[in-house]
PDB file of C-alpha atoms in Angstrom:
ATOM      1  CA  LEU M   1     -13.601   4.908 -11.321  1.00 78.00           C
ATOM      2  CA  LEU M   2     -13.367   4.799  -7.519  1.00 82.00           C
ATOM      3  CA  PRO M   3     -16.587   6.805  -6.965  1.00 85.00           C
ATOM      4  CA  LEU M   4     -18.402   4.436  -9.312  1.00 88.00           C
ATOM      5  CA  ALA M   5     -17.062   1.407  -7.409  1.00 85.00           C
ATOM      6  CA  ILE M   6     -18.087   2.920  -4.056  1.00 83.00           C
ATOM      7  CA  TRP M   7     -21.540   3.671  -5.437  1.00 87.00           C
ATOM      8  CA  GLY M   8     -21.881   0.095  -6.691  1.00 86.00           C
ATOM      9  CA  LEU M   9     -20.831  -1.351  -3.342  1.00 81.00           C
ATOM     10  CA  LEU M  10     -23.291   0.843  -1.478  1.00 82.00           C
ATOM     11  CA  ILE M  11     -26.118  -0.073  -3.861  1.00 85.00           C
ATOM     12  CA  TYR M  12     -25.241  -3.764  -3.472  1.00 85.00           C
ATOM     13  CA  HIS M  13     -25.406  -3.483   0.321  1.00 79.00           C
ATOM     14  CA  LYS M  14     -28.684  -1.522   0.168  1.00 81.00           C
ATOM     15  CA  GLN M  15     -27.254   1.707   1.556  1.00 77.00           C
ATOM     16  CA  PRO M  16     -27.543   3.986  -1.489  1.00 78.00           C
ATOM     17  CA  MET M  17     -25.715   7.259  -1.885  1.00 82.00           C
ATOM     18  CA  ARG M  18     -26.111   9.571  -4.867  1.00 88.00           C
ATOM     19  CA  LEU M  19     -23.483   9.047  -7.547  1.00 87.00           C
ATOM     20  CA  LEU M  20     -23.121  12.794  -8.112  1.00 91.00           C
ATOM     21  CA  THR M  21     -22.463  13.247  -4.402  1.00 89.00           C
ATOM     22  CA  LEU M  22     -19.668  10.680  -4.586  1.00 89.00           C
ATOM     23  CA  PHE M  23     -18.146  12.388  -7.631  1.00 92.00           C
ATOM     24  CA  GLY M  24     -18.271  15.690  -5.744  1.00 92.00           C
ATOM     25  CA  ILE M  25     -16.624  14.193  -2.655  1.00 91.00           C
ATOM     26  CA  TYR M  26     -13.921  12.596  -4.773  1.00 90.00           C
ATOM     27  CA  GLY M  27     -13.336  15.763  -6.812  1.00 91.00           C
ATOM     28  CA  TYR M  28     -12.967  17.960  -3.760  1.00 93.00           C
ATOM     29  CA  ALA M  29     -10.694  15.403  -2.115  1.00 91.00           C
ATOM     30  CA  MET M  30      -8.425  15.336  -5.177  1.00 91.00           C
ATOM     31  CA  SER M  31      -8.126  19.142  -5.233  1.00 93.00           C
ATOM     32  CA  VAL M  32      -5.302  18.906  -2.666  1.00 93.00           C
ATOM     33  CA  PHE M  33      -3.120  17.530  -5.468  1.00 90.00           C
ATOM     34  CA  ILE M  34      -3.169  20.897  -7.322  1.00 92.00           C
ATOM     35  CA  PRO M  35      -0.856  22.724  -4.887  1.00 93.00           C
ATOM     36  CA  THR M  36       1.051  19.460  -4.481  1.00 90.00           C
ATOM     37  CA  ALA M  37       1.745  19.391  -8.211  1.00 88.00           C
ATOM     38  CA  ILE M  38       3.102  22.933  -8.058  1.00 91.00           C
ATOM     39  CA  LEU M  39       5.273  22.167  -5.037  1.00 90.00           C
ATOM     40  CA  CYS M  40       6.584  18.988  -6.667  1.00 86.00           C
ATOM     41  CA  THR M  41       8.647  21.154  -9.002  1.00 87.00           C
ATOM     42  CA  VAL M  42      11.181  21.414  -6.177  1.00 88.00           C
ATOM     43  CA  PRO M  43      14.058  19.133  -7.233  1.00 86.00           C
ATOM     44  CA  ASN M  44      14.225  17.033  -4.076  1.00 88.00           C
ATOM     45  CA  THR M  45      12.976  13.447  -4.218  1.00 87.00           C
ATOM     46  CA  ILE M  46      12.367  13.046  -0.483  1.00 92.00           C
ATOM     47  CA  PHE M  47      10.426  16.315  -0.369  1.00 92.00           C
ATOM     48  CA  ARG M  48       8.277  15.183  -3.320  1.00 90.00           C
ATOM     49  CA  TRP M  49       7.496  11.839  -1.677  1.00 91.00           C
ATOM     50  CA  CYS M  50       6.550  13.587   1.564  1.00 93.00           C
ATOM     51  CA  LEU M  51       4.257  15.948  -0.340  1.00 92.00           C
ATOM     52  CA  ILE M  52       2.562  13.148  -2.265  1.00 92.00           C
ATOM     53  CA  LEU M  53       2.036  10.991   0.817  1.00 93.00           C
ATOM     54  CA  THR M  54       0.693  13.956   2.788  1.00 94.00           C
ATOM     55  CA  ALA M  55      -1.687  14.875  -0.029  1.00 93.00           C
ATOM     56  CA  ALA M  56      -2.789  11.243  -0.296  1.00 93.00           C
ATOM     57  CA  GLY M  57      -3.426  11.128   3.447  1.00 93.00           C
ATOM     58  CA  ILE M  58      -5.456  14.314   3.445  1.00 94.00           C
ATOM     59  CA  SER M  59      -7.534  13.423   0.405  1.00 93.00           C
ATOM     60  CA  GLY M  60      -7.973   9.779   1.429  1.00 92.00           C
ATOM     61  CA  LEU M  61      -9.112  10.776   4.897  1.00 93.00           C
ATOM     62  CA  SER M  62     -11.582  13.188   3.343  1.00 92.00           C
ATOM     63  CA  ILE M  63     -13.076  10.433   1.199  1.00 90.00           C
ATOM     64  CA  ILE M  64     -13.151   7.915   4.049  1.00 91.00           C
ATOM     65  CA  MET M  65     -14.797  10.309   6.500  1.00 92.00           C
ATOM     66  CA  ASN M  66     -17.523  11.173   3.982  1.00 90.00           C
ATOM     67  CA  VAL M  67     -18.487   7.580   3.132  1.00 87.00           C
ATOM     68  CA  LYS M  68     -17.792   6.027   6.539  1.00 87.00           C
ATOM     69  CA  LYS M  69     -21.330   6.407   7.873  1.00 86.00           C
ATOM     70  CA  ASN M  70     -22.888   4.669   4.882  1.00 83.00           C
ATOM     71  CA  PHE M  71     -20.503   1.707   4.999  1.00 82.00           C
ATOM     72  CA  MET M  72     -20.748   1.302   8.751  1.00 84.00           C
ATOM     73  CA  ASP M  73     -24.563   1.485   8.655  1.00 81.00           C
ATOM     74  CA  ALA M  74     -24.714  -1.151   5.918  1.00 79.00           C
ATOM     75  CA  LEU M  75     -22.028  -3.549   7.138  1.00 79.00           C
ATOM     76  CA  GLN M  76     -21.386  -2.798  10.826  1.00 80.00           C
ATOM     77  CA  HIS M  77     -17.877  -4.103  11.582  1.00 81.00           C
ATOM     78  CA  LYS M  78     -17.153  -5.382   8.049  1.00 82.00           C
ATOM     79  CA  GLY M  79     -17.351  -1.812   6.771  1.00 82.00           C
ATOM     80  CA  VAL M  80     -13.860  -1.198   8.117  1.00 87.00           C
ATOM     81  CA  PHE M  81     -12.449  -3.628   5.551  1.00 88.00           C
ATOM     82  CA  TYR M  82     -14.154  -1.799   2.702  1.00 85.00           C
ATOM     83  CA  LEU M  83     -12.870   1.528   4.001  1.00 88.00           C
ATOM     84  CA  ALA M  84      -9.347   0.100   4.269  1.00 90.00           C
ATOM     85  CA  GLY M  85      -9.642  -1.112   0.677  1.00 89.00           C
ATOM     86  CA  ILE M  86     -10.709   2.350  -0.482  1.00 88.00           C
ATOM     87  CA  ALA M  87      -7.750   3.863   1.376  1.00 91.00           C
ATOM     88  CA  ALA M  88      -5.344   1.338  -0.179  1.00 92.00           C
ATOM     89  CA  ILE M  89      -6.634   2.017  -3.688  1.00 89.00           C
ATOM     90  CA  HIS M  90      -6.314   5.753  -3.076  1.00 89.00           C
ATOM     91  CA  LEU M  91      -2.757   5.331  -1.786  1.00 91.00           C
ATOM     92  CA  GLY M  92      -1.956   3.299  -4.898  1.00 91.00           C
ATOM     93  CA  LEU M  93      -3.265   6.142  -7.050  1.00 88.00           C
ATOM     94  CA  ALA M  94      -1.038   8.622  -5.238  1.00 88.00           C
ATOM     95  CA  ILE M  95       2.031   6.414  -5.610  1.00 89.00           C
ATOM     96  CA  GLY M  96       1.201   5.974  -9.290  1.00 89.00           C
ATOM     97  CA  LEU M  97       0.992   9.744  -9.665  1.00 84.00           C
ATOM     98  CA  GLN M  98       4.399  10.131  -8.066  1.00 85.00           C
ATOM     99  CA  LEU M  99       6.020   7.432 -10.190  1.00 86.00           C
ATOM    100  CA  TYR M 100       4.570   8.404 -13.565  1.00 85.00           C
ATOM    101  CA  PHE M 101       3.129  11.936 -13.534  1.00 78.00           C
ATOM    102  CA  PHE M 102       5.737  13.688 -11.389  1.00 65.00           C
ATOM    103  CA  LEU M 103       8.651  11.954 -13.083  1.00 67.00           C
ATOM    104  CA  TYR M 104      11.024  14.564 -14.512  1.00 60.00           C
TER     105      TYR M 104
END
């Protein structure tokens, strides 16, 4: 859903980026959650939260760095707000994963 929203925003602001490219960026960014899921079997809540937040930071930064140029070219200084929104949505996804998927 997030790659589709990013694509729509970029199309709206006349700075197109291929949708398949965005799905690829998002897929590769989310791959950091695979080893995180394995390591979250450790029965320590603080350790799990640290893992999830670290994985969210790494994957979110990967997404932001790959779409930053397009947003900044299209919106100059306002692009920072869009990038912050993408980061917040991504952080919300990671917290949701921790609260619902890694709950055992």
